[in-house]
Coordinates of C-alpha atoms and ligand atoms in Angstrom, one line a residue:
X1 CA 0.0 0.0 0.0
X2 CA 1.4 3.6 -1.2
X3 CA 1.4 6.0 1.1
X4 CA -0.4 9.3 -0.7
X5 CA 1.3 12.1 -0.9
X6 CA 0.2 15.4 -2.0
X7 CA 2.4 18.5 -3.1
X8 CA 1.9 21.7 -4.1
X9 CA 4.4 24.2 -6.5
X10 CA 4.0 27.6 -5.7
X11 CA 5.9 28.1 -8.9
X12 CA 7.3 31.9 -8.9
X13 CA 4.9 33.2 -6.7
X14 CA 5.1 33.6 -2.9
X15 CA 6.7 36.5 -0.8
X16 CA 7.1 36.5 3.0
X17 CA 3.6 38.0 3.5
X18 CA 2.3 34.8 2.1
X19 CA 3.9 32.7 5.2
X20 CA 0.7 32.5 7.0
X21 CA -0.5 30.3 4.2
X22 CA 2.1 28.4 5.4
X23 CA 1.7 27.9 8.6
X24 CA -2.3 27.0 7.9
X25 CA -1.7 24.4 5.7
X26 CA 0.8 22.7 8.0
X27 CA -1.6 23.2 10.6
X28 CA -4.3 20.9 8.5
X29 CA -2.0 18.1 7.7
X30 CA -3.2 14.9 8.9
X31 CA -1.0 12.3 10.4
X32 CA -2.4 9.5 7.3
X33 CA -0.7 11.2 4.6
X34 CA 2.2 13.3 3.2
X35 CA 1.9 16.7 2.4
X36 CA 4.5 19.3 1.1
X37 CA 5.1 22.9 -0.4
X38 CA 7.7 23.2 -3.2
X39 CA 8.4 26.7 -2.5
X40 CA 10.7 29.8 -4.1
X41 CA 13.7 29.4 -2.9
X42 CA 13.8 32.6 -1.2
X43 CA 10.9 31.5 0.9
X44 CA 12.4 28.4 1.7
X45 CA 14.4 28.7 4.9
X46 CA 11.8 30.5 6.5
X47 CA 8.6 28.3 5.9
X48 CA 11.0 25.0 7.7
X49 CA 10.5 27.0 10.4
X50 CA 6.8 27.5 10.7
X51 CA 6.3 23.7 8.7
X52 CA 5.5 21.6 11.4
X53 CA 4.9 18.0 9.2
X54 CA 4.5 19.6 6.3
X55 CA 7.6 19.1 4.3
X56 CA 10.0 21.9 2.4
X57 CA 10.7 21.5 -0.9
X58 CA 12.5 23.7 -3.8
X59 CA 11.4 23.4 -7.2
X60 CA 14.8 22.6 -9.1
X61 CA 18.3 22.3 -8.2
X62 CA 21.9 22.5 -10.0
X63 CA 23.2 19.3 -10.7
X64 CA 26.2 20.3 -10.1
X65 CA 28.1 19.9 -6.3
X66 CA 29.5 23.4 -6.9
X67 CA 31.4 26.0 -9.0
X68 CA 30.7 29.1 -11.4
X69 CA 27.4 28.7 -12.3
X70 CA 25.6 32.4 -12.1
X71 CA 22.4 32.3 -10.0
X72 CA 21.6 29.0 -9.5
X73 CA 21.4 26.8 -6.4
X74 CA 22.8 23.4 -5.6
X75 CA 21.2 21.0 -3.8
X76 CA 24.1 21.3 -0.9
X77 CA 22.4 24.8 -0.8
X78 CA 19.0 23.3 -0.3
X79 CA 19.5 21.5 2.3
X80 CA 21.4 23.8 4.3
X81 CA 17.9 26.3 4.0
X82 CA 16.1 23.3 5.5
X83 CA 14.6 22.0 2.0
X84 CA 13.9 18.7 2.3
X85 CA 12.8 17.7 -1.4
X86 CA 13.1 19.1 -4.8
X87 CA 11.3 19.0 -7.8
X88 CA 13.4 18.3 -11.0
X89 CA 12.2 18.2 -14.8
X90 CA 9.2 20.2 -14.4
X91 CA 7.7 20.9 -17.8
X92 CA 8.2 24.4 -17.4
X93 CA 11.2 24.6 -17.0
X94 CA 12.2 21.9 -20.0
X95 CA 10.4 24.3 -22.4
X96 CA 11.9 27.7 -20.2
X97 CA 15.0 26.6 -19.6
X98 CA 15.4 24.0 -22.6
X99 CA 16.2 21.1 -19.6
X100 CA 16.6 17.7 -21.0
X101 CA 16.1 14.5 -20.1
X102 CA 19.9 14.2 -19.2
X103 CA 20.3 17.2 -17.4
X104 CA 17.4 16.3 -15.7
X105 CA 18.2 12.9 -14.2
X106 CA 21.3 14.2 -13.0
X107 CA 19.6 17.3 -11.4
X108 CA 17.6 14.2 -9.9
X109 CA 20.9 12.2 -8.4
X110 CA 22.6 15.6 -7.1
X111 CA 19.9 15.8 -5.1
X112 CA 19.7 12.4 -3.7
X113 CA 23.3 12.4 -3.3
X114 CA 22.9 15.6 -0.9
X115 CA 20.2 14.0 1.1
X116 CA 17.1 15.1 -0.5
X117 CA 13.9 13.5 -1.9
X118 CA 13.0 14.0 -5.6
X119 CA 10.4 14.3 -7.2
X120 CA 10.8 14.2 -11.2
X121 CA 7.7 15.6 -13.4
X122 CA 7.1 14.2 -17.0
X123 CA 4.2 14.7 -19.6
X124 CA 3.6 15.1 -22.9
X125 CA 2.1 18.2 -25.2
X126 CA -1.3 18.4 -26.2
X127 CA 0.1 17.8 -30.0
X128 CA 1.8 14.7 -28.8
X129 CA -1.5 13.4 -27.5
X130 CA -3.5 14.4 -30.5
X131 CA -0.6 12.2 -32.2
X132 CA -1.5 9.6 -30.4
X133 CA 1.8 9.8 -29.0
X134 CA 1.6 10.5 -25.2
X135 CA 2.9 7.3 -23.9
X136 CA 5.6 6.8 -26.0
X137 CA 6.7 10.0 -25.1
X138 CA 6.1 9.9 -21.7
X139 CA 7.4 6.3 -20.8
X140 CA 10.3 7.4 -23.3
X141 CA 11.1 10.7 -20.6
X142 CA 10.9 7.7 -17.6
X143 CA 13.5 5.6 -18.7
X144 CA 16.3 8.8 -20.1
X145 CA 15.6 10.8 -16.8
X146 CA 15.1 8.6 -14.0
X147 CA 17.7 8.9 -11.1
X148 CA 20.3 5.5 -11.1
X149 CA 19.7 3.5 -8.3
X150 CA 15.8 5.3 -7.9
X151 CA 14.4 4.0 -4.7
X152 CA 10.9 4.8 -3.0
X153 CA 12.5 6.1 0.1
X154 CA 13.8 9.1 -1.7
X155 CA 12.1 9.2 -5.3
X156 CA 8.4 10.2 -6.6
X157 CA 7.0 11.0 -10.5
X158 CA 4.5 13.2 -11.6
X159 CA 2.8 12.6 -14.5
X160 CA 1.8 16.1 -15.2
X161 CA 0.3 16.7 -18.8
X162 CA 1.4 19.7 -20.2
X163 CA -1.9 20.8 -21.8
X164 CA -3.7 20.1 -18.2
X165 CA -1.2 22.6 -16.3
X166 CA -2.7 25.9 -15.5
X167 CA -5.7 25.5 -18.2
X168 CA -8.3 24.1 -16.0
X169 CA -8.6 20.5 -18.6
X170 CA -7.8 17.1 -16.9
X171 CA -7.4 14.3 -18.6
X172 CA -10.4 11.9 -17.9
X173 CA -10.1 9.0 -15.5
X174 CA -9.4 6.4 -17.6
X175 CA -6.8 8.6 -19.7
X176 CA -5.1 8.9 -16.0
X177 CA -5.4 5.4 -15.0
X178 CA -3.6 4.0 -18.3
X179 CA -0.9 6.8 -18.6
X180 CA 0.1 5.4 -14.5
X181 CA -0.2 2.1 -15.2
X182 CA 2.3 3.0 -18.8
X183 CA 4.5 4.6 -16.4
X184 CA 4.3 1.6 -13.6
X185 CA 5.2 -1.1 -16.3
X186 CA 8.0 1.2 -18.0
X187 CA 9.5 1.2 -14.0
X188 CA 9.0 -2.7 -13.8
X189 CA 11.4 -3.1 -16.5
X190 CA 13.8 -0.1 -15.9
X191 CA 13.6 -0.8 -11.3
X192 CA 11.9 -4.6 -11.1
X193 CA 10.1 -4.7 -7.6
X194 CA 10.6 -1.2 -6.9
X195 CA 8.3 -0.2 -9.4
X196 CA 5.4 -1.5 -6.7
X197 CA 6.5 0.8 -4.4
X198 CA 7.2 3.8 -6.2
X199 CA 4.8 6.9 -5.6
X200 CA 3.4 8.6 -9.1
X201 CA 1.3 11.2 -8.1
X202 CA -1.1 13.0 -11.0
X203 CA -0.7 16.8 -11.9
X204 CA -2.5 19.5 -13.6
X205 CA -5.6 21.6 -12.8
X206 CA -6.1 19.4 -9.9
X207 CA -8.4 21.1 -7.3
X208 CA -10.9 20.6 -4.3
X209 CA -13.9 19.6 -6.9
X210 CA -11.7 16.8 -8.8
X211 CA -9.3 15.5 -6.4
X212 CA -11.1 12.5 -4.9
X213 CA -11.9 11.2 -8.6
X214 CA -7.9 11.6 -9.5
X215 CA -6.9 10.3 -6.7
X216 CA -8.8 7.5 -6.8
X217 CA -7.8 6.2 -10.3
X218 CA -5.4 3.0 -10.2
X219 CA -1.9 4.0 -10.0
X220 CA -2.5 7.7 -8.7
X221 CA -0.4 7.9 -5.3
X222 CA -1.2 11.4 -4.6
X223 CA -1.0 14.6 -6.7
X224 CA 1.3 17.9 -7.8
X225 CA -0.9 21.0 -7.2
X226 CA 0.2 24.3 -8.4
X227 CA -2.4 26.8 -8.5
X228 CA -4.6 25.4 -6.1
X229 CA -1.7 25.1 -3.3
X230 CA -1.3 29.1 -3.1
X231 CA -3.6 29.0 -0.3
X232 CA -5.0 26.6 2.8
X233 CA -8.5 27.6 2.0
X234 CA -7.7 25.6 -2.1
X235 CA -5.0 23.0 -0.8
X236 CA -6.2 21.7 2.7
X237 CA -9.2 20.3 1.0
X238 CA -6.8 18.5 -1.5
X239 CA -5.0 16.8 1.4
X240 CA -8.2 15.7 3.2
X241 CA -9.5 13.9 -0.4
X242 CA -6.3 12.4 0.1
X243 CA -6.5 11.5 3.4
X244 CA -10.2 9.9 3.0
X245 CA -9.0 7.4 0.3
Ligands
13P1 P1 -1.9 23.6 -11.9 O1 -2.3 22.8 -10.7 O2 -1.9 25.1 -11.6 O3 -2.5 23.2 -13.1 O4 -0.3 23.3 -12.0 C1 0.1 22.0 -12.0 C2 1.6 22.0 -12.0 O5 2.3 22.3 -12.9 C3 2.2 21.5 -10.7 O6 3.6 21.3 -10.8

């Protein structure tokens, strides 16, 4: 049995006003499930402190240890803030920020190497579904970016369609169930056994109306919220969906 688990992205927005969101959402966590907030990175080291057991996650990391790399952060530097997970691969920042699948898998094993958890985001594009193309490309973006050695204790996915993100569009149930149970097989062969205990949560447009549906479709083990984790009054109902399956 997988425990859920249920994270938001605050993406780039979030200033220290916004801290009491925070502390409200931690405050609603319940003790069945895992919850966490992938935050700025300049909101970071202060949201540990007001986290309680919800967790403290960035939403990328260098993959390098250390060295000349203008403005970005390593995952040394996360932990030291008090992060204790990272997102890598997001979509938007393989289309942003041109990230590939290589550069993302090693974003992925810097940050296990440094102690953190992962979680590594994949999807395809609404023309790559229309293709009929979405879980070759999808099980294709498992197997080039996934962490070596990827191990439940410290690895999730998120299958986060790209046309679903921000759009307020979800896939429909059965869409979600066979793209998760694409991804679990593609895991069986790239992890063996593992691939049971791996967490893939769902992502995009997930809110308070449609979580208990996604989360209830085979193979969902919790979801990646972005707009809907800005505040407690969106997210904690989220969490409790989760926490009633
Ligand atoms: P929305 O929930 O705003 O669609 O964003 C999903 C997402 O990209 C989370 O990483």
């Amino acid at each position: 049995m997988r425990r859920k688990l249920v994270a938001g992205n605050w993406k780039m927005h979030g200033l220290k006003a916004d801290l009491g969101e925070v502390r409200a959402i931690a405050a609603a966590v319940p003790g069945s499930v895992d919850a966490a907030l992938c935050l700025p990175f300049t909101l970071i080291a202060s949201a540990v402190e007001a986290a309680g057991a919800l967790q403290i996650g960035a939403q990328d990391v260098h993959e390098a240890e250390k060295g000349a790399h203008t403005g970005c952060v390593s995952a040394a530097m996360l932990v030291d803030a008090g992060a204790g997970l990272t997102i890598v691969g997001h979509s938007e920042r393989r289309a942003d920020q041109h990230e590939t699948d290589n550069q993302v898998k090693a974003k992925g094993e810097a940050a296990h190497k440094a102690g953190l958890r992962v979680i590594l985001c994949v999807g395809e594009t609404l023309e790559e579904r229309d293709a009929g193309r979405a879980e070759q490309v999808v099980t294709a973006q498992v197997a080039a970016s996934l962490p070596e050695a990827a191990s439940a204790e410290w690895l999730a996915l998120a299958y986060e369609p790209v046309w679903a993100i921000g759009t307020g569009r979800t896939p429909t149930e059965a869409d979600v169930a066979a793209m998760h149970g694409a991804i679990r097989a593609k895991l069986r062969e790239l992890v063996g056994g593992e691939a049971e205990r791996l967490r893939i949560l769902y992502g995009g447009s997930v809110n308070g109306a449609n979580a208990a549906s996604l989360l209830g479709c085979a193979d969902v083990d919790g979801a990646l919220v972005g707009g809907a984790s800005l505040t407690a009054e969106k997210f904690v109902p989220i969490i409790e969906a989760a926490a009633k399956l």
